Coordinates of C-alpha atoms in Angstrom, one line a residue:
M5 CA 90.0 101.4 95.2
F6 CA 90.8 103.4 98.2
Q7 CA 88.5 104.3 101.0
I8 CA 87.8 106.0 104.2
R9 CA 85.5 104.2 107.0
H10 CA 83.8 106.5 109.8
L11 CA 86.7 109.3 110.2
T12 CA 86.1 111.4 113.5
V13 CA 88.6 113.9 114.3
T14 CA 88.6 116.3 117.5
H15 CA 91.3 119.5 118.1
K16 CA 93.0 118.6 121.3
K17 CA 93.2 122.3 122.5
D18 CA 89.3 123.5 122.2
L19 CA 87.9 119.7 122.0
R20 CA 86.3 120.9 118.7
T21 CA 85.1 118.5 116.5
I22 CA 86.4 119.0 112.9
V23 CA 84.6 115.9 111.1
R24 CA 82.6 113.4 112.2
D25 CA 82.0 110.2 110.9
F26 CA 83.2 110.4 107.4
S27 CA 83.1 108.1 104.7
L28 CA 84.6 108.1 101.6
V29 CA 85.4 105.7 98.4
L30 CA 87.7 107.0 95.7
N31 CA 87.7 105.3 92.4
D32 CA 90.0 105.8 89.3
G33 CA 88.9 108.8 87.5
D34 CA 87.8 110.3 90.7
R35 CA 88.8 114.0 90.7
A36 CA 87.4 115.2 93.8
V37 CA 87.6 118.6 95.7
M38 CA 87.6 119.4 99.2
I39 CA 85.9 122.8 100.0
G40 CA 84.7 124.7 102.8
E41 CA 85.8 127.8 105.2
E42 CA 89.0 128.3 106.3
G43 CA 89.9 126.1 109.5
N44 CA 87.3 123.6 108.6
G45 CA 89.3 120.9 108.6
K46 CA 90.3 120.3 105.1
S47 CA 94.2 120.0 105.6
T48 CA 93.8 118.1 108.7
V49 CA 91.6 115.4 106.8
M50 CA 94.1 115.1 103.9
K51 CA 97.1 114.7 106.2
W52 CA 95.5 111.9 108.2
I53 CA 94.9 110.1 105.1
Y54 CA 98.4 110.7 104.2
N55 CA 100.4 109.9 107.3
P56 CA 98.1 110.2 110.5
E57 CA 101.0 111.2 112.6
L58 CA 101.2 114.5 111.0
I59 CA 98.1 115.4 113.1
A60 CA 98.6 113.7 116.2
D61 CA 100.3 116.7 118.0
Y62 CA 97.0 118.8 117.9
A63 CA 94.2 116.6 116.6
E64 CA 92.7 113.5 118.3
F65 CA 91.4 110.9 115.6
E66 CA 89.2 107.3 115.0
G67 CA 88.4 105.3 111.9
E68 CA 90.2 103.5 109.2
K69 CA 91.4 103.9 105.7
V70 CA 91.6 100.8 103.4
M71 CA 93.7 100.4 100.5
S72 CA 94.2 97.8 97.6
G73 CA 97.5 98.2 96.1
E74 CA 97.4 102.0 95.7
K75 CA 100.6 104.5 96.4
L76 CA 99.9 107.9 97.9
S77 CA 101.7 110.9 97.3
Y78 CA 101.3 114.0 99.1
L79 CA 101.9 117.7 98.2
P80 CA 101.8 119.9 101.3
Q81 CA 100.3 123.6 101.4
E82 CA 103.5 124.6 102.8
L83 CA 107.0 123.4 102.3
P84 CA 108.1 121.6 105.5
E85 CA 111.1 123.3 107.5
D86 CA 113.3 120.4 106.8
E87 CA 113.1 120.8 102.9
K88 CA 113.6 124.7 102.7
G89 CA 117.3 124.6 103.3
K90 CA 118.4 121.8 100.8
T91 CA 119.2 122.6 97.2
V92 CA 116.8 122.1 94.4
Y93 CA 119.2 119.1 93.3
E94 CA 119.0 117.2 97.2
F95 CA 115.4 118.0 97.0
F96 CA 115.0 115.8 93.8
T97 CA 117.8 113.2 94.6
D98 CA 115.9 112.7 97.8
C99 CA 113.5 110.8 96.2
P100 CA 114.7 107.4 95.0
E101 CA 112.5 107.4 92.1
F102 CA 114.2 109.9 90.7
A103 CA 117.4 108.1 89.9
E104 CA 115.3 105.8 87.6
M105 CA 113.6 108.6 85.4
S106 CA 115.1 108.6 81.7
P107 CA 116.4 111.9 80.5
K108 CA 113.8 111.8 78.2
E109 CA 111.1 111.6 80.9
L110 CA 112.7 114.6 82.8
S111 CA 112.9 116.4 80.2
K112 CA 109.1 116.1 79.1
T113 CA 108.1 116.8 82.9
A114 CA 110.2 120.2 83.0
S115 CA 108.2 121.0 79.4
D116 CA 105.3 120.4 81.1
F117 CA 106.3 122.6 84.0
R118 CA 107.8 125.2 81.6
V119 CA 111.3 125.5 83.3
E120 CA 114.5 124.4 81.9
P121 CA 115.8 120.8 82.2
E122 CA 118.6 122.4 84.0
F123 CA 115.9 122.9 87.6
Y124 CA 116.6 119.7 88.7
Y125 CA 120.0 120.5 89.0
R126 CA 120.3 123.6 90.6
D127 CA 122.2 124.4 93.5
Q128 CA 119.9 127.3 95.0
T129 CA 117.8 126.4 98.1
M130 CA 114.3 125.4 98.2
E131 CA 113.5 128.3 100.5
T132 CA 114.8 131.2 97.9
L133 CA 112.7 130.1 94.9
S134 CA 109.3 132.0 93.9
G135 CA 106.3 130.5 95.5
G136 CA 105.1 129.3 92.2
E137 CA 108.9 127.6 91.5
R138 CA 108.4 125.6 95.0
V139 CA 105.1 124.0 94.1
K140 CA 106.4 123.6 90.7
A141 CA 109.4 121.6 92.3
Q142 CA 107.4 119.8 94.4
M143 CA 104.7 118.5 91.9
M144 CA 107.3 117.5 89.4
R145 CA 109.3 115.1 92.3
I146 CA 105.7 113.7 93.2
L147 CA 105.4 112.6 89.7
C148 CA 108.8 111.0 89.6
E149 CA 107.1 108.7 92.4
K150 CA 104.5 107.5 90.1
P151 CA 101.4 107.5 92.6
T152 CA 98.2 106.2 92.0
I153 CA 96.4 108.7 94.5
L154 CA 97.3 112.1 94.2
L155 CA 96.8 114.4 97.4
L156 CA 97.4 117.7 96.4
D157 CA 96.7 120.5 99.3
E158 CA 96.5 123.9 97.1
P159 CA 98.1 122.6 93.6
S160 CA 97.5 126.3 92.2
N161 CA 98.7 128.4 94.8
D162 CA 101.5 130.6 93.3
I163 CA 101.5 129.0 89.8
D164 CA 101.6 131.3 86.8
I165 CA 98.4 131.2 84.9
E166 CA 100.1 129.1 81.6
T167 CA 100.7 126.5 84.6
L168 CA 97.6 126.5 86.1
E169 CA 95.9 125.7 82.7
W170 CA 98.4 123.1 82.4
M171 CA 97.2 121.9 86.1
E172 CA 93.8 121.3 84.6
S173 CA 94.6 119.3 81.7
F174 CA 96.8 117.4 84.0
I175 CA 94.3 116.8 87.0
N176 CA 91.3 115.7 83.9
G177 CA 93.9 113.5 81.9
W178 CA 95.1 111.9 85.2
P179 CA 93.9 108.1 84.6
H180 CA 93.9 107.4 88.7
S181 CA 92.1 109.3 91.5
V182 CA 92.7 113.0 92.5
L183 CA 92.1 114.2 96.2
F184 CA 92.7 118.2 95.8
I185 CA 91.9 121.2 97.7
S186 CA 91.7 124.7 95.9
H187 CA 90.9 128.0 96.5
D188 CA 91.1 128.5 92.7
E189 CA 87.2 128.3 91.5
T190 CA 88.1 128.3 87.9
L191 CA 90.3 125.5 88.5
I192 CA 87.5 124.0 90.6
E193 CA 85.0 124.5 87.8
R194 CA 87.4 122.8 84.9
T195 CA 88.1 119.7 86.5
A196 CA 86.5 118.4 90.0
N197 CA 83.6 115.8 89.3
R198 CA 83.4 115.4 92.9
V199 CA 82.4 118.0 95.9
I200 CA 83.3 117.4 99.1
H201 CA 81.9 119.8 101.6
F202 CA 83.6 120.2 105.1
E203 CA 81.0 122.9 107.0
Q204 CA 81.0 124.5 110.8
L205 CA 77.5 125.4 111.9
R206 CA 76.3 127.1 114.9
R207 CA 79.3 129.0 115.4
K208 CA 81.4 126.0 114.9
T209 CA 79.9 124.1 118.0
V210 CA 78.4 121.2 114.8
C211 CA 80.3 120.1 112.0
R212 CA 78.7 118.5 109.1
H213 CA 80.1 117.2 105.8
T214 CA 78.3 116.4 102.3
V215 CA 79.5 114.1 99.4
A216 CA 78.4 115.0 96.0
N217 CA 79.0 113.2 93.2
V218 CA 78.5 116.4 90.8
P219 CA 80.9 119.1 89.1
Y220 CA 81.1 122.2 91.4
R221 CA 79.3 124.6 89.6
Q222 CA 76.0 122.1 89.6
Y223 CA 76.7 121.5 93.2
V224 CA 76.6 124.9 94.6
S225 CA 73.4 125.5 92.0
E226 CA 71.5 122.7 93.7
R227 CA 72.6 123.2 96.7
L228 CA 70.9 126.5 96.5
N229 CA 68.0 125.4 94.9
A230 CA 67.6 122.9 98.0
F231 CA 68.0 125.5 100.6
E232 CA 65.5 128.1 98.8
K233 CA 62.9 125.1 98.5
Q234 CA 63.4 123.8 101.9
E235 CA 63.4 127.6 103.2
Q236 CA 60.0 127.9 101.4
V237 CA 58.5 124.9 102.9
A238 CA 59.3 125.7 106.4
Q239 CA 57.8 129.3 105.8
S240 CA 54.9 127.6 104.7
E241 CA 54.5 125.2 107.3
R242 CA 54.9 128.2 109.8
R243 CA 52.7 130.0 108.1
E244 CA 49.9 127.2 108.4
K245 CA 50.6 126.7 112.0
R246 CA 50.2 130.1 113.0
I247 CA 46.5 129.8 111.4
R248 CA 45.8 126.7 112.7
D249 CA 47.1 127.9 116.1
E250 CA 44.8 130.8 116.0
K251 CA 42.0 128.7 115.1
I252 CA 42.2 126.1 118.0
R253 CA 42.7 129.0 120.1
K254 CA 39.5 130.8 119.0
M255 CA 37.5 127.4 119.1
E256 CA 39.3 127.3 123.0
Q257 CA 38.2 130.4 123.7
T258 CA 34.2 129.9 122.5
V259 CA 34.1 126.5 124.7
N260 CA 35.5 128.1 127.9
A261 CA 33.4 131.2 127.3
Q262 CA 30.3 129.1 127.2
L263 CA 31.3 127.1 129.9
S264 CA 31.6 129.9 131.7
N265 CA 28.1 131.2 130.9
A266 CA 25.9 128.6 131.1
N267 CA 24.0 127.7 134.1
F268 CA 24.6 123.5 134.3
N269 CA 25.2 120.6 135.6
F270 CA 28.5 118.7 134.1
H271 CA 26.1 115.3 134.4
D272 CA 23.0 116.7 132.3
S273 CA 23.7 116.3 128.3
L274 CA 24.6 120.4 127.7
G275 CA 27.5 119.5 130.4
R276 CA 29.0 116.7 128.7
L277 CA 28.7 118.4 125.5
L278 CA 30.8 121.0 126.1
K279 CA 32.8 118.7 128.4
K280 CA 33.4 116.6 125.2
K281 CA 34.2 119.9 123.0
M282 CA 37.1 120.7 125.1
K283 CA 38.1 117.3 125.2
N284 CA 38.2 117.3 121.4
V285 CA 40.1 120.6 121.2
K286 CA 42.7 119.6 123.8
A287 CA 43.2 116.6 121.6
L288 CA 43.7 118.2 118.3
E289 CA 46.2 120.8 120.5
H290 CA 48.6 117.3 121.6
R291 CA 48.2 116.0 117.8
F292 CA 49.3 119.1 116.5
E293 CA 52.3 119.5 118.7
R294 CA 53.6 116.1 117.8
E295 CA 53.2 116.8 114.2
D296 CA 55.1 119.8 114.8
E297 CA 57.6 117.7 116.0
N298 CA 58.1 116.7 112.5
M299 CA 57.9 120.0 110.7
T300 CA 60.6 121.2 108.1
E301 CA 63.5 122.8 109.7
F302 CA 65.0 126.3 107.9
P303 CA 68.3 125.4 106.3
E304 CA 71.4 125.7 108.2
Q305 CA 74.7 127.1 106.8
E306 CA 77.6 128.6 107.5
E307 CA 77.2 132.3 108.2
A308 CA 78.7 134.2 105.5
I309 CA 81.8 136.7 106.3
Y310 CA 81.0 140.4 106.3
F311 CA 84.2 142.6 106.0
R312 CA 84.4 145.8 104.5
L313 CA 87.6 147.5 103.2
G314 CA 88.3 151.1 103.9
D315 CA 85.8 154.2 103.8
K316 CA 85.5 157.3 101.9
N317 CA 88.3 159.1 103.5
S318 CA 90.4 156.2 101.7
A319 CA 89.3 157.4 98.1
V320 CA 92.5 158.6 95.8
P321 CA 91.9 161.4 93.6
S322 CA 91.8 160.6 90.2
G323 CA 94.3 163.1 89.0
K324 CA 96.7 162.1 91.5
W325 CA 100.1 160.0 90.4
V326 CA 100.2 156.9 93.1
V327 CA 103.2 155.5 91.2
Q328 CA 105.3 156.8 88.6
C329 CA 108.3 154.1 88.4
E330 CA 111.1 153.6 85.5
L331 CA 113.4 151.3 86.6
P332 CA 116.4 150.3 84.1
E333 CA 117.1 146.6 85.6
L334 CA 115.2 144.7 88.1
C335 CA 117.5 142.0 90.1
T336 CA 116.9 139.3 92.1
A337 CA 117.2 140.1 96.0
D338 CA 120.8 139.2 96.1
G339 CA 121.7 140.9 93.0
S340 CA 123.0 137.8 91.4
R341 CA 120.8 137.7 88.2
V342 CA 118.7 140.4 86.4
L343 CA 114.8 139.5 86.2
A344 CA 114.0 142.6 83.9
T345 CA 115.4 145.5 82.0
Q346 CA 113.5 149.0 81.0
L347 CA 110.3 148.7 83.2
E348 CA 108.1 151.8 83.5
L349 CA 104.8 151.6 85.6
K350 CA 102.3 154.8 86.1
V351 CA 98.9 154.2 88.1
R352 CA 96.9 156.9 88.7
G353 CA 93.9 157.5 91.2
S354 CA 92.1 154.5 92.3
E355 CA 93.2 152.2 89.8
K356 CA 93.1 148.0 90.7
I357 CA 96.0 146.8 88.5
A358 CA 97.6 143.4 88.7
L359 CA 101.0 142.1 87.7
I360 CA 101.2 138.8 86.2
G361 CA 103.8 136.5 84.3
H362 CA 105.8 133.1 84.7
N363 CA 106.8 132.4 88.0
G364 CA 110.4 133.1 88.7
C365 CA 110.1 136.6 86.5
G366 CA 110.4 138.5 89.5
K367 CA 106.4 140.1 90.3
T368 CA 106.9 139.6 93.9
T369 CA 110.7 141.6 93.9
L370 CA 108.7 144.5 91.8
L371 CA 106.0 144.7 94.2
S372 CA 108.2 144.8 97.6
K373 CA 110.1 147.3 95.5
L374 CA 107.0 149.4 95.0
A375 CA 106.1 149.1 98.6
E376 CA 109.3 149.7 100.1
E377 CA 109.0 153.2 97.8
L378 CA 105.7 153.7 98.6
L379 CA 105.4 153.0 102.4
A380 CA 108.0 156.1 103.2
R381 CA 105.6 158.5 101.0
K382 CA 104.1 161.0 103.1
D383 CA 101.6 162.1 101.1
I384 CA 99.8 158.4 100.6
H385 CA 99.1 156.0 103.3
A386 CA 100.4 152.5 101.9
E387 CA 99.8 149.2 103.6
Y388 CA 101.8 146.1 102.5
M389 CA 100.4 142.2 102.1
P390 CA 103.4 140.0 101.2
Q391 CA 102.7 136.6 99.9
N392 CA 104.9 135.1 102.9
Y393 CA 102.3 136.4 105.9
E394 CA 105.0 135.4 108.4
A395 CA 107.3 138.3 107.1
L396 CA 104.6 140.6 108.9
L397 CA 102.7 138.4 111.5
D398 CA 104.1 137.5 115.0
M399 CA 103.0 134.2 115.2
N400 CA 103.4 133.3 119.2
V401 CA 101.0 136.1 119.9
T402 CA 96.9 135.8 119.2
P403 CA 95.0 137.7 116.5
V404 CA 93.6 140.1 119.0
D405 CA 96.8 140.9 120.4
Y406 CA 98.6 141.4 117.2
L407 CA 95.6 144.0 116.1
D408 CA 95.2 145.7 119.1
T409 CA 97.8 148.7 119.4
T410 CA 96.3 150.7 122.2
G411 CA 95.6 148.4 125.0
D412 CA 92.4 150.0 125.3
K413 CA 89.4 147.8 126.4
E414 CA 87.0 149.3 123.9
E415 CA 89.6 148.8 121.2
R416 CA 90.0 144.9 122.2
T417 CA 86.3 144.6 122.3
R418 CA 85.9 146.0 118.6
I419 CA 88.6 144.1 117.3
R420 CA 86.8 140.7 118.6
T421 CA 83.4 142.1 117.0
Y422 CA 85.7 142.5 113.6
L423 CA 87.3 139.0 114.1
G424 CA 83.6 137.3 115.0
S425 CA 82.3 139.0 111.7
L426 CA 85.4 137.0 109.8
K427 CA 84.3 133.7 111.6
Y428 CA 86.5 133.4 114.0
T429 CA 85.1 131.6 117.3
F430 CA 86.2 133.0 120.5
D431 CA 88.6 130.1 121.4
E432 CA 90.4 131.1 118.1
M433 CA 90.7 134.5 118.8
D434 CA 92.9 133.5 121.9
H435 CA 94.8 130.9 120.2
P436 CA 98.8 132.0 118.8
I437 CA 98.3 132.9 115.0
R438 CA 100.8 129.9 114.1
E439 CA 97.9 127.6 115.0
L440 CA 95.7 129.2 112.4
S441 CA 94.8 128.1 108.6
G442 CA 96.2 130.1 105.6
G443 CA 93.2 132.0 105.4
Q444 CA 92.8 132.9 108.7
K445 CA 95.9 134.6 108.9
A446 CA 95.3 136.0 105.5
K447 CA 92.0 137.3 107.5
V448 CA 94.4 139.2 110.2
L449 CA 96.1 140.8 107.8
L450 CA 93.4 142.1 105.5
L451 CA 91.8 143.5 108.8
K452 CA 94.9 145.0 109.6
L453 CA 94.9 146.8 106.4
S454 CA 91.1 147.9 106.7
M455 CA 91.9 149.3 110.7
S456 CA 94.9 151.3 109.2
G457 CA 93.0 153.4 107.1
A458 CA 95.4 152.9 104.2
N459 CA 94.1 154.3 100.5
V460 CA 96.9 152.5 98.6
L461 CA 97.1 148.7 99.4
L462 CA 100.3 146.5 97.5
L463 CA 98.6 142.8 97.6
D464 CA 100.4 140.0 96.7
E465 CA 98.1 136.9 96.1
P466 CA 95.5 138.4 98.0
T467 CA 92.8 135.8 97.2
R468 CA 94.8 132.9 97.7
N469 CA 94.1 131.0 100.7
F470 CA 90.6 132.0 101.0
S471 CA 87.8 129.3 100.4
P472 CA 85.6 129.2 96.9
L473 CA 82.8 130.0 98.8
S474 CA 84.4 133.2 100.9
G475 CA 86.2 133.9 97.5
P476 CA 83.0 136.3 96.0
V477 CA 83.2 138.3 99.0
I478 CA 86.5 139.0 99.0
R479 CA 86.6 139.8 95.5
R480 CA 83.8 142.7 96.1
M481 CA 85.6 143.9 99.0
L482 CA 88.5 144.4 97.0
K483 CA 86.7 145.9 94.2
E484 CA 84.6 148.0 96.7
F485 CA 88.1 149.6 98.0
P486 CA 87.7 153.2 97.2
G487 CA 91.6 153.3 97.0
A488 CA 94.3 152.1 94.8
I489 CA 95.2 148.4 94.9
I490 CA 98.5 147.1 92.8
S491 CA 98.5 143.8 93.3
V492 CA 100.4 140.5 92.0
S493 CA 97.7 137.5 91.2
H494 CA 97.3 134.0 89.1
D495 CA 93.2 134.0 90.3
R496 CA 91.4 134.6 87.5
K497 CA 88.2 135.4 88.9
Y498 CA 90.2 138.0 90.6
L499 CA 91.7 139.7 87.5
S500 CA 88.5 139.6 85.5
E501 CA 86.4 140.8 88.3
V502 CA 88.8 143.3 90.4
C503 CA 91.1 144.7 88.2
D504 CA 91.0 147.7 85.7
R505 CA 94.4 146.8 84.4
I506 CA 96.4 143.7 84.0
I507 CA 100.0 143.7 83.1
R508 CA 102.4 141.1 82.2
L509 CA 106.3 141.4 84.0
T510 CA 108.7 140.0 81.0
P511 CA 112.7 140.2 80.5
E512 CA 112.0 142.9 78.4
G513 CA 109.9 144.9 80.4
L514 CA 105.6 145.6 81.3
T515 CA 103.4 145.1 78.9
E516 CA 99.3 145.8 79.1
E517 CA 97.2 142.7 78.6
R518 CA 93.6 143.7 76.8
G519 CA 90.7 141.6 76.9
M520 CA 92.7 138.6 78.4
F521 CA 90.4 137.7 80.8
T522 CA 86.7 137.8 80.6
Q523 CA 83.7 136.6 83.1
E524 CA 82.7 133.3 81.9

């Protein structure tokens, strides 16, 4: 059993409480998902669980964790800097348990993750692996440690669809405890049997958490029903209050009129009667005021993000060719390896297409080549959002400074308004970008795309850092974009809800998938 008792975490810079008095018990068989909007503290809490020192430089905390013979293993959202320069072989040999694994065990793990057994012994550095290969390597090393509690921060990021399906089976079959963070709604729906929801209310001045021992879909449904019922009760009580207050007001007016018009002495019977009536009216008012203090509150929840991408000028004529690409060979960036041959891709008008395929097959390489070509075109306005946000973002400036291209006061005010609609606080708008969560960085890039007036977007994993609660908004925004979108994605809901065509990259070229993804 693993237990957290009364954890409170406060951000040092803006003194914002991220989590207050959070307690949790994990038992064998628990598959608990942590959800919440970007920047609500999910990763911070997970880091604290694994090693409080990981958050000591930016957060203060109090609380305790109780473990009885448990072994924690942790998959961070990003590969640590000191691991990036290691070769794959060095990365695995840094784990003492790796040397104790039999060839049979190593081969089975490699097979599960759809890599060759030689993967363990590569002299390629970790930072040069594809995003999905890095996640696989980290997961494979974690399993060498033989943990009892898995702490997984975005295990679904960047891994291919086939490995995602394996991940679902793995989490469901894990005999001990799993605590994970994921933005993949399909993965959450198919695995989690507990939901831990972190929220920041009233413009992130009040934190709230909910622990529900039910699957995700049931949690969302019950939460929505509870909010609707609470709102109906609150509205009903306020309607009754208005009727009651109006009745009291008329009673008071009647007595005041009688007092004004009557010719009497307060000591005679009529005076005493009117005085008693007024006293009763005032007593009713005081009683109702006390009752009003216990009225049902309207339900509080985080405000939904508001975002629109593009306008009517972003449309591409249906007959216009956006891409007509013929590529005899697709090679790695250093030219050392051929990834695929005989590639032919055509995109016309406002089509929305997605490239899928196994990790390391070259999807990101192909998208970057397309971006290089399309960004130079004059007949279209293309913009590119890479998988690695740091390739475009200046991590040392604030979101406002990054987005501001004119220095004009009105422009900066407009940017702040846009960021506010994406649920940035005023403090967060003035934080360096490096201090923002992955989802907040993604929002900065999407806002840049929106302000650019582009009519062709090249997006590498556009939904990977958005919470399952923001996901539907982001997907709708991309679906309604009037221009063309060429993307790489493993997000099954994105593929089914947004994309007109899904194209698989294989060593032999590109093939179109038909009917592979349907909405559930």
